[in-house]
Every structure is written in C-alpha cells, then in structure tokens.
mmCIF file of C-alpha atoms in Angstrom:
data_model
loop_
_atom_site.group_PDB
_atom_site.id
_atom_site.type_symbol
_atom_site.label_atom_id
_atom_site.label_comp_id
_atom_site.label_asym_id
_atom_site.label_seq_id
_atom_site.Cartn_x
_atom_site.Cartn_y
_atom_site.Cartn_z
ATOM 1 C CA UNK A 1 20.447 15.297 47.929
ATOM 2 C CA UNK A 2 17.453 13.133 48.378
ATOM 3 C CA UNK A 3 16.240 10.832 45.578
ATOM 4 C CA UNK A 4 12.953 12.921 45.335
ATOM 5 C CA UNK A 5 14.967 16.208 44.844
ATOM 6 C CA UNK A 6 17.055 14.602 42.207
ATOM 7 C CA UNK A 7 13.773 13.521 40.473
ATOM 8 C CA UNK A 8 12.602 17.188 40.634
ATOM 9 C CA UNK A 9 15.721 18.434 39.208
ATOM 10 C CA UNK A 10 16.027 15.957 36.439
ATOM 11 C CA UNK A 11 12.413 16.454 35.285
ATOM 12 C CA UNK A 12 13.139 20.476 35.740
ATOM 13 C CA UNK A 13 16.023 20.077 33.566
ATOM 14 C CA UNK A 14 14.342 18.189 30.883
ATOM 15 C CA UNK A 15 11.772 20.667 30.757
ATOM 16 C CA UNK A 16 14.287 23.425 30.584
ATOM 17 C CA UNK A 17 15.802 21.767 27.481
ATOM 18 C CA UNK A 18 12.455 21.459 25.943
ATOM 19 C CA UNK A 19 11.740 25.185 26.413
ATOM 20 C CA UNK A 20 14.993 25.783 24.551
ATOM 21 C CA UNK A 21 13.815 23.521 21.929
ATOM 22 C CA UNK A 22 10.602 25.227 21.636
ATOM 23 C CA UNK A 23 12.242 28.774 21.664
ATOM 24 C CA UNK A 24 14.619 27.816 18.810
ATOM 25 C CA UNK A 25 11.661 26.709 16.608
ATOM 26 C CA UNK A 26 10.959 30.381 16.722
ATOM 27 C CA UNK A 27 14.366 32.096 16.798
ATOM 28 C CA UNK A 28 16.066 30.141 14.150
ATOM 29 C CA UNK A 29 13.454 30.589 11.290
ATOM 30 C CA UNK A 30 13.207 34.190 12.290
ATOM 31 C CA UNK A 31 16.971 34.410 12.050
ATOM 32 C CA UNK A 32 16.765 32.883 8.669
ATOM 33 C CA UNK A 33 13.948 35.463 7.534
ATOM 34 C CA UNK A 34 15.954 38.128 8.858
ATOM 35 C CA UNK A 35 19.287 37.365 6.959
ATOM 36 C CA UNK A 36 17.970 35.660 3.749
ATOM 37 C CA UNK A 37 14.084 36.904 3.387
ATOM 38 C CA UNK A 38 13.238 33.534 1.983
ATOM 39 C CA UNK A 39 10.148 31.670 3.534
ATOM 40 C CA UNK A 40 11.453 28.407 1.511
ATOM 41 C CA UNK A 41 14.719 28.618 3.411
ATOM 42 C CA UNK A 42 12.878 28.998 6.815
ATOM 43 C CA UNK A 43 11.219 25.769 5.744
ATOM 44 C CA UNK A 44 14.504 23.987 4.936
ATOM 45 C CA UNK A 45 15.937 25.005 8.325
ATOM 46 C CA UNK A 46 12.879 23.694 10.148
ATOM 47 C CA UNK A 47 13.392 20.385 8.250
ATOM 48 C CA UNK A 48 17.056 20.236 8.855
ATOM 49 C CA UNK A 49 16.536 20.202 12.631
ATOM 50 C CA UNK A 50 13.492 17.724 12.810
ATOM 51 C CA UNK A 51 14.768 14.860 10.646
ATOM 52 C CA UNK A 52 18.166 14.459 12.381
ATOM 53 C CA UNK A 53 16.259 14.539 15.702
ATOM 54 C CA UNK A 54 14.223 11.816 14.565
ATOM 55 C CA UNK A 55 17.104 9.728 13.286
ATOM 56 C CA UNK A 56 19.548 10.318 16.346
ATOM 57 C CA UNK A 57 16.594 9.445 18.835
ATOM 58 C CA UNK A 58 16.954 5.905 17.270
ATOM 59 C CA UNK A 59 20.245 5.389 15.721
ATOM 60 C CA UNK A 60 22.248 7.429 18.442
ATOM 61 C CA UNK A 61 21.383 5.263 21.319
ATOM 62 C CA UNK A 62 23.828 2.466 21.133
ATOM 63 C CA UNK A 63 26.332 5.178 21.532
ATOM 64 C CA UNK A 64 24.492 6.686 24.649
ATOM 65 C CA UNK A 65 24.812 3.185 26.276
ATOM 66 C CA UNK A 66 28.488 3.049 25.882
ATOM 67 C CA UNK A 67 29.313 6.412 26.836
ATOM 68 C CA UNK A 68 26.848 6.462 29.887
ATOM 69 C CA UNK A 69 23.235 7.943 30.198
ATOM 70 C CA UNK A 70 24.212 10.776 32.561
ATOM 71 C CA UNK A 71 27.316 11.738 30.745
ATOM 72 C CA UNK A 72 25.779 11.652 27.363
ATOM 73 C CA UNK A 73 22.816 13.877 28.632
ATOM 74 C CA UNK A 74 25.615 16.507 29.739
ATOM 75 C CA UNK A 75 27.299 16.439 26.662
ATOM 76 C CA UNK A 76 24.274 16.572 24.373
ATOM 77 C CA UNK A 77 23.186 19.642 26.412
ATOM 78 C CA UNK A 78 26.421 21.391 26.453
ATOM 79 C CA UNK A 79 27.002 20.761 22.713
ATOM 80 C CA UNK A 80 23.396 22.193 21.741
ATOM 81 C CA UNK A 81 24.621 25.475 23.879
ATOM 82 C CA UNK A 82 27.851 25.621 22.051
ATOM 83 C CA UNK A 83 26.095 25.197 18.606
ATOM 84 C CA UNK A 84 23.265 27.866 19.527
ATOM 85 C CA UNK A 85 26.152 30.297 20.374
ATOM 86 C CA UNK A 86 27.878 29.922 17.063
ATOM 87 C CA UNK A 87 24.566 30.272 15.311
ATOM 88 C CA UNK A 88 23.950 33.433 16.978
ATOM 89 C CA UNK A 89 27.364 34.803 16.720
ATOM 90 C CA UNK A 90 28.248 34.017 13.192
ATOM 91 C CA UNK A 91 25.111 34.851 10.762
ATOM 92 C CA UNK A 92 27.839 35.807 8.285
ATOM 93 C CA UNK A 93 28.600 32.125 7.580
ATOM 94 C CA UNK A 94 25.992 31.735 5.140
ATOM 95 C CA UNK A 95 22.868 29.507 4.740
ATOM 96 C CA UNK A 96 24.680 26.322 4.009
ATOM 97 C CA UNK A 97 26.635 26.326 7.310
ATOM 98 C CA UNK A 98 23.747 27.311 9.288
ATOM 99 C CA UNK A 99 21.759 24.521 8.026
ATOM 100 C CA UNK A 100 24.400 22.060 9.032
ATOM 101 C CA UNK A 101 24.735 23.557 12.476
ATOM 102 C CA UNK A 102 21.108 23.356 13.116
ATOM 103 C CA UNK A 103 21.119 19.652 11.865
ATOM 104 C CA UNK A 104 23.794 19.050 14.534
ATOM 105 C CA UNK A 105 21.809 20.744 17.260
ATOM 106 C CA UNK A 106 18.583 18.477 16.363
ATOM 107 C CA UNK A 107 20.811 15.423 16.424
ATOM 108 C CA UNK A 108 22.135 16.172 19.758
ATOM 109 C CA UNK A 109 18.739 17.093 21.208
ATOM 110 C CA UNK A 110 17.311 13.913 19.687
ATOM 111 C CA UNK A 111 19.941 11.713 21.894
ATOM 112 C CA UNK A 112 19.854 14.074 24.765
ATOM 113 C CA UNK A 113 15.873 13.936 25.099
ATOM 114 C CA UNK A 114 15.856 10.060 25.138
ATOM 115 C CA UNK A 115 18.640 9.403 27.640
ATOM 116 C CA UNK A 116 16.975 11.721 30.010
ATOM 117 C CA UNK A 117 13.611 9.784 29.758
ATOM 118 C CA UNK A 118 15.777 6.635 30.423
ATOM 119 C CA UNK A 119 17.063 8.059 33.528
ATOM 120 C CA UNK A 120 13.625 8.855 34.938
ATOM 121 C CA UNK A 121 12.738 5.385 35.613
ATOM 122 C CA UNK A 122 15.555 4.491 38.421
ATOM 123 C CA UNK A 123 15.444 7.986 39.837
ATOM 124 C CA UNK A 124 11.559 7.763 40.420
ATOM 125 C CA UNK A 125 12.046 4.148 41.769
ATOM 126 C CA UNK A 126 14.491 5.652 43.931
ATOM 127 C CA UNK A 127 12.413 8.302 45.274
ATOM 128 C CA UNK A 128 9.308 6.176 45.921
ATOM 129 C CA UNK A 129 7.303 7.829 43.092
ATOM 130 C CA UNK A 130 4.943 5.472 41.000
ATOM 131 C CA UNK A 131 5.676 5.584 37.376
ATOM 132 C CA UNK A 132 2.253 6.267 36.014
ATOM 133 C CA UNK A 133 1.962 9.257 38.377
ATOM 134 C CA UNK A 134 5.423 10.461 36.935
ATOM 135 C CA UNK A 135 4.602 10.248 33.092
ATOM 136 C CA UNK A 136 1.263 11.691 33.700
ATOM 137 C CA UNK A 137 2.599 14.575 35.372
ATOM 138 C CA UNK A 138 5.488 15.226 33.193
ATOM 139 C CA UNK A 139 3.256 15.062 30.047
ATOM 140 C CA UNK A 140 1.097 17.688 31.482
ATOM 141 C CA UNK A 141 4.237 19.909 32.209
ATOM 142 C CA UNK A 142 5.535 19.190 28.961
ATOM 143 C CA UNK A 143 2.292 20.432 27.256
ATOM 144 C CA UNK A 144 2.647 23.659 29.244
ATOM 145 C CA UNK A 145 5.987 24.269 28.066
ATOM 146 C CA UNK A 146 4.861 23.468 24.481
ATOM 147 C CA UNK A 147 1.931 25.754 24.935
ATOM 148 C CA UNK A 148 4.007 28.704 26.105
ATOM 149 C CA UNK A 149 7.581 27.980 24.367
ATOM 150 C CA UNK A 150 6.790 29.580 21.095
ATOM 151 C CA UNK A 151 5.326 32.659 22.663
ATOM 152 C CA UNK A 152 8.477 32.995 24.789
ATOM 153 C CA UNK A 153 10.557 32.831 21.694
ATOM 154 C CA UNK A 154 8.521 35.409 20.304
ATOM 155 C CA UNK A 155 8.609 37.496 23.181
ATOM 156 C CA UNK A 156 12.533 37.393 23.540
ATOM 157 C CA UNK A 157 12.845 38.519 19.841
ATOM 158 C CA UNK A 158 10.664 41.512 20.405
ATOM 159 C CA UNK A 159 12.418 42.564 23.814
ATOM 160 C CA UNK A 160 16.240 41.747 22.994
ATOM 161 C CA UNK A 161 16.507 41.066 19.466
ATOM 162 C CA UNK A 162 17.062 37.681 17.439
ATOM 163 C CA UNK A 163 20.678 37.452 18.260
ATOM 164 C CA UNK A 164 20.383 37.714 21.970
ATOM 165 C CA UNK A 165 17.304 35.581 21.913
ATOM 166 C CA UNK A 166 19.221 32.813 20.491
ATOM 167 C CA UNK A 167 21.879 33.304 23.028
ATOM 168 C CA UNK A 168 19.217 32.984 25.762
ATOM 169 C CA UNK A 169 18.222 29.731 24.223
ATOM 170 C CA UNK A 170 21.816 28.617 24.350
ATOM 171 C CA UNK A 171 21.879 29.489 27.814
ATOM 172 C CA UNK A 172 18.935 27.254 28.509
ATOM 173 C CA UNK A 173 20.678 24.275 27.408
ATOM 174 C CA UNK A 174 23.840 25.192 29.326
ATOM 175 C CA UNK A 175 21.637 25.190 32.583
ATOM 176 C CA UNK A 176 20.290 22.056 31.774
ATOM 177 C CA UNK A 177 23.643 20.326 31.559
ATOM 178 C CA UNK A 178 24.730 22.074 34.708
ATOM 179 C CA UNK A 179 21.900 20.783 36.725
ATOM 180 C CA UNK A 180 22.310 17.247 35.793
ATOM 181 C CA UNK A 181 26.206 17.446 35.854
ATOM 182 C CA UNK A 182 26.075 18.796 39.561
ATOM 183 C CA UNK A 183 22.877 17.654 41.200
ATOM 184 C CA UNK A 184 21.616 14.488 39.575
ATOM 185 C CA UNK A 185 23.321 10.958 40.451
ATOM 186 C CA UNK A 186 20.855 8.223 39.119
ATOM 187 C CA UNK A 187 21.166 4.798 40.811
ATOM 188 C CA UNK A 188 23.323 2.251 39.013
ATOM 189 C CA UNK A 189 21.431 0.270 36.605
ATOM 190 C CA UNK A 190 22.165 -2.264 33.870
ATOM 191 C CA UNK A 191 21.695 -0.248 31.039
ATOM 192 C CA UNK A 192 24.075 -2.138 28.777
ATOM 193 C CA UNK A 193 24.483 -5.789 27.841
ATOM 194 C CA UNK A 194 26.908 -7.736 29.884
ATOM 195 C CA UNK A 195 28.929 -8.753 26.803
ATOM 196 C CA UNK A 196 30.190 -5.681 24.652
ATOM 197 C CA UNK A 197 28.340 -5.342 21.373
ATOM 198 C CA UNK A 198 29.216 -3.764 18.089
ATOM 199 C CA UNK A 199 27.067 -0.901 17.177
ATOM 200 C CA UNK A 200 25.031 -2.359 14.476
ATOM 201 C CA UNK A 201 24.191 -5.597 16.744
ATOM 202 C CA UNK A 202 23.497 -3.086 19.788
ATOM 203 C CA UNK A 203 21.049 -1.224 17.315
ATOM 204 C CA UNK A 204 19.493 -4.486 15.917
ATOM 205 C CA UNK A 205 19.004 -5.527 19.488
ATOM 206 C CA UNK A 206 16.531 -2.732 20.052
ATOM 207 C CA UNK A 207 14.527 -3.183 16.770
ATOM 208 C CA UNK A 208 14.494 -6.818 17.549
ATOM 209 C CA UNK A 209 13.015 -6.499 20.889
ATOM 210 C CA UNK A 210 10.404 -3.885 19.937
ATOM 211 C CA UNK A 211 9.538 -6.138 16.870
ATOM 212 C CA UNK A 212 8.439 -8.843 19.123
ATOM 213 C CA UNK A 213 6.481 -6.887 21.438
ATOM 214 C CA UNK A 214 3.123 -6.498 19.922
ATOM 215 C CA UNK A 215 1.399 -4.526 22.709
ATOM 216 C CA UNK A 216 4.045 -1.819 22.407
ATOM 217 C CA UNK A 217 3.901 -1.854 18.520
ATOM 218 C CA UNK A 218 0.046 -1.432 18.768
ATOM 219 C CA UNK A 219 0.432 1.420 21.133
ATOM 220 C CA UNK A 220 3.126 3.055 18.910
ATOM 221 C CA UNK A 221 0.977 2.749 16.069
ATOM 222 C CA UNK A 222 -1.996 4.349 17.849
ATOM 223 C CA UNK A 223 0.129 7.276 19.225
ATOM 224 C CA UNK A 224 1.590 7.924 15.632
ATOM 225 C CA UNK A 225 -1.713 7.989 14.406
ATOM 226 C CA UNK A 226 -2.895 10.589 16.798
ATOM 227 C CA UNK A 227 0.230 12.723 16.139
ATOM 228 C CA UNK A 228 -0.461 12.690 12.571
ATOM 229 C CA UNK A 229 -4.176 13.810 13.387
ATOM 230 C CA UNK A 230 -2.693 16.645 15.663
ATOM 231 C CA UNK A 231 -0.188 18.005 13.172
ATOM 232 C CA UNK A 232 -2.747 17.822 10.121
ATOM 233 C CA UNK A 233 -5.224 19.512 12.153
ATOM 234 C CA UNK A 234 -3.056 22.371 13.453
ATOM 235 C CA UNK A 235 -1.134 23.172 10.210
ATOM 236 C CA UNK A 236 -4.142 22.650 7.846
ATOM 237 C CA UNK A 237 -7.671 21.517 8.840
ATOM 238 C CA UNK A 238 -8.364 23.966 11.784
ATOM 239 C CA UNK A 239 -7.179 27.055 9.762
ATOM 240 C CA UNK A 240 -9.114 26.015 6.580
ATOM 241 C CA UNK A 241 -12.145 25.431 8.597
ATOM 242 C CA UNK A 242 -11.782 28.676 10.641
ATOM 243 C CA UNK A 243 -11.388 30.500 7.536
ATOM 244 C CA UNK A 244 -14.527 28.774 5.756
ATOM 245 C CA UNK A 245 -16.711 29.064 8.684
ATOM 246 C CA UNK A 246 -15.983 31.962 10.871
ATOM 247 C CA UNK A 247 -15.806 35.696 10.167
ATOM 248 C CA UNK A 248 -12.045 36.301 11.467
ATOM 249 C CA UNK A 249 -9.115 34.346 12.601
ATOM 250 C CA UNK A 250 -9.819 34.619 16.409
ATOM 251 C CA UNK A 251 -11.475 31.202 16.449
ATOM 252 C CA UNK A 252 -8.243 29.619 15.358
ATOM 253 C CA UNK A 253 -6.750 30.437 18.841
ATOM 254 C CA UNK A 254 -9.792 29.353 20.705
ATOM 255 C CA UNK A 255 -9.889 26.021 18.906
ATOM 256 C CA UNK A 256 -6.198 25.318 19.789
ATOM 257 C CA UNK A 257 -6.718 26.539 23.174
ATOM 258 C CA UNK A 258 -9.616 24.355 23.911
ATOM 259 C CA UNK A 259 -7.660 21.115 23.096
ATOM 260 C CA UNK A 260 -4.507 22.281 25.159
ATOM 261 C CA UNK A 261 -6.941 23.264 27.922
ATOM 262 C CA UNK A 262 -8.661 19.902 27.920
ATOM 263 C CA UNK A 263 -5.246 18.198 27.835
ATOM 264 C CA UNK A 264 -4.068 19.923 31.002
ATOM 265 C CA UNK A 265 -7.216 19.327 32.821
ATOM 266 C CA UNK A 266 -6.776 15.599 31.831
ATOM 267 C CA UNK A 267 -3.192 15.532 33.014
ATOM 268 C CA UNK A 268 -4.418 16.795 36.591
ATOM 269 C CA UNK A 269 -6.938 14.263 36.826
ATOM 270 C CA UNK A 270 -4.889 11.570 35.529
ATOM 271 C CA UNK A 271 -1.965 12.051 37.611
ATOM 272 C CA UNK A 272 -4.241 11.811 40.729
ATOM 273 C CA UNK A 273 -6.279 8.849 39.548
ATOM 274 C CA UNK A 274 -3.768 6.943 37.036
ATOM 275 C CA UNK A 275 -2.361 4.365 39.293
ATOM 276 C CA UNK A 276 -5.922 3.156 40.234
ATOM 277 C CA UNK A 277 -7.033 3.137 36.568
ATOM 278 C CA UNK A 278 -7.487 -0.053 34.442
ATOM 279 C CA UNK A 279 -4.503 0.623 31.821
ATOM 280 C CA UNK A 280 -5.637 -1.055 28.748
ATOM 281 C CA UNK A 281 -9.127 0.256 28.859
ATOM 282 C CA UNK A 282 -7.767 3.701 29.908
ATOM 283 C CA UNK A 283 -5.820 3.676 26.964
ATOM 284 C CA UNK A 284 -8.269 2.587 24.350
ATOM 285 C CA UNK A 285 -10.670 5.169 25.470
ATOM 286 C CA UNK A 286 -8.591 7.887 25.808
ATOM 287 C CA UNK A 287 -6.970 7.236 22.114
ATOM 288 C CA UNK A 288 -10.636 7.006 20.903
ATOM 289 C CA UNK A 289 -11.787 10.130 22.120
ATOM 290 C CA UNK A 290 -8.638 11.996 21.140
ATOM 291 C CA UNK A 291 -8.555 11.561 17.409
ATOM 292 C CA UNK A 292 -11.668 10.960 15.630
ATOM 293 C CA UNK A 293 -14.318 13.058 17.334
ATOM 294 C CA UNK A 294 -12.452 16.350 16.801
ATOM 295 C CA UNK A 295 -12.029 15.501 13.123
ATOM 296 C CA UNK A 296 -15.746 14.819 12.862
ATOM 297 C CA UNK A 297 -16.928 17.752 14.589
ATOM 298 C CA UNK A 298 -14.960 19.764 12.029
ATOM 299 C CA UNK A 299 -16.453 17.967 9.086
ATOM 300 C CA UNK A 300 -20.114 18.020 10.183
ATOM 301 C CA UNK A 301 -20.805 21.312 12.398
ATOM 302 C CA UNK A 302 -19.960 24.961 11.450
ATOM 303 C CA UNK A 303 -20.889 25.977 14.951
ATOM 304 C CA UNK A 304 -17.835 27.177 16.905
ATOM 305 C CA UNK A 305 -19.176 26.206 20.354
ATOM 306 C CA UNK A 306 -19.866 22.560 19.134
ATOM 307 C CA UNK A 307 -16.202 22.258 17.708
ATOM 308 C CA UNK A 308 -14.741 23.569 21.150
ATOM 309 C CA UNK A 309 -16.480 21.423 23.373
ATOM 310 C CA UNK A 310 -15.506 18.264 21.294
ATOM 311 C CA UNK A 311 -12.091 19.553 20.761
ATOM 312 C CA UNK A 312 -11.861 20.027 24.575
ATOM 313 C CA UNK A 313 -13.102 16.550 25.384
ATOM 314 C CA UNK A 314 -10.511 15.453 22.829
ATOM 315 C CA UNK A 315 -7.755 17.003 24.732
ATOM 316 C CA UNK A 316 -8.930 15.247 28.032
ATOM 317 C CA UNK A 317 -8.681 11.934 26.053
ATOM 318 C CA UNK A 318 -5.184 12.594 25.052
ATOM 319 C CA UNK A 319 -3.968 13.060 28.597
ATOM 320 C CA UNK A 320 -3.880 9.430 29.237
ATOM 321 C CA UNK A 321 -2.227 8.197 26.072
ATOM 322 C CA UNK A 322 1.527 9.471 26.238
ATOM 323 C CA UNK A 323 1.622 8.601 30.154
ATOM 324 C CA UNK A 324 0.778 5.128 29.721
ATOM 325 C CA UNK A 325 3.035 4.326 26.716
ATOM 326 C CA UNK A 326 5.847 5.754 28.984
ATOM 327 C CA UNK A 327 4.924 3.225 31.718
ATOM 328 C CA UNK A 328 4.648 0.552 29.406
ATOM 329 C CA UNK A 329 8.255 1.260 28.040
ATOM 330 C CA UNK A 330 9.661 1.328 31.378
ATOM 331 C CA UNK A 331 7.838 -1.805 32.682
ATOM 332 C CA UNK A 332 8.091 -4.009 29.825
ATOM 333 C CA UNK A 333 11.622 -3.415 28.103
ATOM 334 C CA UNK A 334 14.464 -4.952 29.937
ATOM 335 C CA UNK A 335 16.875 -2.307 31.622
ATOM 336 C CA UNK A 336 19.777 -3.066 29.240
ATOM 337 C CA UNK A 337 17.637 -2.398 26.156
ATOM 338 C CA UNK A 338 15.811 0.677 27.433
ATOM 339 C CA UNK A 339 18.025 3.294 25.737
ATOM 340 C CA UNK A 340 17.730 1.931 22.539
ATOM 341 C CA UNK A 341 13.999 0.604 22.429
ATOM 342 C CA UNK A 342 12.771 4.111 23.960
ATOM 343 C CA UNK A 343 14.850 6.039 21.373
ATOM 344 C CA UNK A 344 13.258 3.994 18.323
ATOM 345 C CA UNK A 345 9.799 4.239 19.844
ATOM 346 C CA UNK A 346 10.005 7.970 20.393
ATOM 347 C CA UNK A 347 11.116 8.014 16.617
ATOM 348 C CA UNK A 348 8.190 5.984 15.636
ATOM 349 C CA UNK A 349 5.934 7.887 17.558
ATOM 350 C CA UNK A 350 6.931 11.098 16.226
ATOM 351 C CA UNK A 351 7.138 10.063 12.671
ATOM 352 C CA UNK A 352 3.227 11.060 12.514
ATOM 353 C CA UNK A 353 3.755 14.806 12.697
ATOM 354 C CA UNK A 354 5.637 15.556 9.500
ATOM 355 C CA UNK A 355 3.212 12.775 7.767
ATOM 356 C CA UNK A 356 0.276 14.560 9.058
ATOM 357 C CA UNK A 357 1.249 17.873 7.832
ATOM 358 C CA UNK A 358 1.794 16.536 4.275
ATOM 359 C CA UNK A 359 -1.287 14.443 4.292
ATOM 360 C CA UNK A 360 -3.229 17.191 5.645
ATOM 361 C CA UNK A 361 -2.391 19.878 2.851
ATOM 362 C CA UNK A 362 -2.786 17.073 0.106
ATOM 363 C CA UNK A 363 -6.093 15.617 1.271
ATOM 364 C CA UNK A 364 -7.706 19.187 1.295
ATOM 365 C CA UNK A 365 -6.271 20.149 -2.004
ATOM 366 C CA UNK A 366 -7.270 16.721 -3.760
ATOM 367 C CA UNK A 367 -10.793 15.987 -1.971
ATOM 368 C CA UNK A 368 -12.007 19.174 -0.111
ATOM 369 C CA UNK A 369 -12.123 19.799 3.671
ATOM 370 C CA UNK A 370 -15.215 17.925 4.546
ATOM 371 C CA UNK A 371 -14.400 14.684 2.685
ATOM 372 C CA UNK A 372 -10.544 15.049 3.814
ATOM 373 C CA UNK A 373 -11.880 15.328 7.649
ATOM 374 C CA UNK A 374 -13.991 12.160 7.217
ATOM 375 C CA UNK A 375 -11.361 10.240 5.509
ATOM 376 C CA UNK A 376 -8.593 11.131 7.993
ATOM 377 C CA UNK A 377 -11.377 10.452 10.755
ATOM 378 C CA UNK A 378 -12.031 7.024 9.329
ATOM 379 C CA UNK A 379 -8.561 6.150 9.133
ATOM 380 C CA UNK A 380 -7.637 7.136 12.534
ATOM 381 C CA UNK A 381 -10.395 5.251 13.904
ATOM 382 C CA UNK A 382 -9.048 2.010 12.345
ATOM 383 C CA UNK A 383 -5.648 2.614 13.620
ATOM 384 C CA UNK A 384 -6.796 3.627 17.512
ATOM 385 C CA UNK A 385 -9.088 0.774 17.197
ATOM 386 C CA UNK A 386 -6.278 -1.616 16.660
ATOM 387 C CA UNK A 387 -5.404 -2.870 20.170
ATOM 388 C CA UNK A 388 -9.265 -3.966 20.298
ATOM 389 C CA UNK A 389 -8.653 -6.488 17.215
ATOM 390 C CA UNK A 390 -5.264 -7.975 18.245
ATOM 391 C CA UNK A 391 -5.174 -10.408 21.225
ATOM 392 C CA UNK A 392 -2.371 -9.475 23.462
ATOM 393 C CA UNK A 393 -1.477 -8.783 27.213
ATOM 394 C CA UNK A 394 -1.599 -5.156 26.437
ATOM 395 C CA UNK A 395 -0.445 -2.503 28.791
ATOM 396 C CA UNK A 396 -2.594 -3.687 31.664
ATOM 397 C CA UNK A 397 0.423 -5.381 33.232
ATOM 398 C CA UNK A 398 4.021 -5.544 32.670
ATOM 399 C CA UNK A 399 5.592 -8.381 30.631
ATOM 400 C CA UNK A 400 8.423 -10.645 32.100
ATOM 401 C CA UNK A 401 10.797 -10.577 28.931
ATOM 402 C CA UNK A 402 14.104 -12.190 29.166
ATOM 403 C CA UNK A 403 17.289 -10.041 27.963
ATOM 404 C CA UNK A 404 17.511 -10.012 24.360
ATOM 405 C CA UNK A 405 20.653 -11.430 22.516
ATOM 406 C CA UNK A 406 21.571 -11.152 18.847
ATOM 407 C CA UNK A 407 23.622 -13.114 16.789
#
C-alpha cells in the first residue's frame, strides 16, 4: 500500500475511534439512566471516563514508547472494544463495576489517541503531505465527527436499543484496531531515547522539555483558555442567554450550529491557504477572534442575528488554532520525545474543558449572566494575547532543539 493510502487509513481509523468515543458519551450515560434512574450517577460516569482520559494522555505515554506506537494503538483500541462489550452484556454487575470499566476505557482511549497523532507525522512525511495541511484537514474532519457523533449515538439507541448501540460502539473500536493492524506500517523513526530509561525519568523528560519551550507553553495556555470558553459557553452561557432573550429553545441549536459552521468553513479555507500564511500572526488573530468576541456579543446584545454572525466569525477563527499547535508540536519536539510531549500537551489543552463548565456555572450564579460573560471575556483576552507579550520565536519557524537527557 502506498504511503498516501496509509495516511488515509490512519486518519480514517482515528476518526472512527473518535466517533466511537462520541457515541459512548451518549450511550453509556443513557445505560446508567435506564438501569439506575439517577442523573447524579450519569454525571459520575461521565467524570469517570474524562479524568482517566486526561491523566493517561500524559502519564501513559512512556509505556507507549516502550511497547511501540503502532502496537499500543492496536492494543488500546482492541481493549476499548472488549471493555465496551463487557459493559453492554453485563449491566447486572452494578454501578461500581460499571464506573471502573468506563474509567479503564477512558484511560485506553487517552493513550490510543495520543499515539495515533504521533504516527501522523512520519506517515504524512512519507506521503509528501505538508503537515500544516494534514493538521488542518484533520481538525475539520474531527469537528464533523464531534458535530454528528452524539446524534449518531442517539439514533442508534432509538433504532436498536441501548445494549445494541453500545455493541456497535465496541465494533467501531475493533474496526480501528483492525485497520491499523493490517494496513498501516509507519516508517521507522526514533520514538524512544537511545539509552533505556525508567518510567519516571522518561516522564520527567517530557515535562522538562515542554517546560523549557516557551512558545509551546504559550500556545497551550491559549488553547486551554479557548477550550474553557467553549465549554462554559455550551454548558452554561448560551443556554442561559437563550432562555433570557429568546421566546423558545430553538435559538440554542442555531448558535451552536453557527460556531460549527464557521469552524468547518475556516478549516476548508485554512487547509488550502495554511502553508502560505504566516504562522505566528495567523495563530494570534485566530485565537483573538475565537474566544472573546463571542462572549462580548452575548453580553451586550439581545439580538439573535448579531450573536449568530459573531459566533460564526469566531468559528472561522478557531479553525487555524489547533492545526498550528499540531504543526508546532511535530516540528519543534525531537522525535524521541514526541509521544510524551504530545500526550502532556493534549492533557494541558483539554484541562480547560472541565474547568470551563465549573467556572461557567459558578460565575453566573455569583455575578449574573452579563458580568460573568464580560469577566470571562476579559480573562480570555488576557490569555490569548499572551504570545504578543512574550518575546519568543513563536510558531513561525521550527526550533532546532537538541535531544533532552535527564539526570
């Protein structure tokens, strides 16, 4: 199989795995609701999946380097399939074993997602595909999966029932493992240090490198802030604004769809133009557009068309941010550290999601909607403007780091 076809298979397998994750976000809580009738337990199950995902993304990567990226991906997706089958077929085990199984599944997906992303680089380079074009196209496709994944999960429950829906979810992970196991052979690259390292030394090497790379830390701070704004908006701000300003809930779907539509359009444009755009300026402009304006629009306007337009433009802005971080990670981090650094970076970027949901609810209760929106907008503006305030080489050109060794 040609390198370009291997790249298509690898990206497709990752998207199928992501689709399975989105489906499980709907099917597992629904199973809990059906079997326990407790909304609180639904929330606990969602938390039990999310926290191990974030932790394993960072803490499990030294083991992935030892086992091998391709083998780790196959094992994690195969393991996720087995766990989902057990969840579907043994609801009589009770709530505590279910939480444990879901936590295992979350941990497996965290590691599996990270190693697939590390494999993107050598396969793309072998295929002659520019990394900026790959990361932009992948970001757009991931947004499509995110947009429709929950709807697919609900449809599967409605058509087949919750047990069968979870089994279909399990099959998606099995397909992903099979595709990578049979069709993907990444070129050999040095993904581990020349000298064997203990687990703690390997993990420390990843944190140590990232701690010294100020441009990457700045980009991660920006993206974490944008994730915080996004989750606070989806979970709290937009629903509260719609309930206060509009006669019915239909506007909620329109606002969320406007952001998604803008992001998809932005991804199409950035995929075509990204290789020719100045990276640092593009990242800064995209980040500044993506966060603060949508919050300010909700705070100062009671007109749905105004909010829709600003939200759509914010979606266009976000389309450049994640791909540029991906390219910076591929180009700046030495190959033998990429698994660890990319894993840690993913955890730091995603930490804004649970924080955003908590801060969104607390800020509205404590301050009221408009002050909460303006406060969050100001905080987001400060963080997204951070790269302007720090004199670094930025994402414009790849650094030339030397391999990191730890004592």
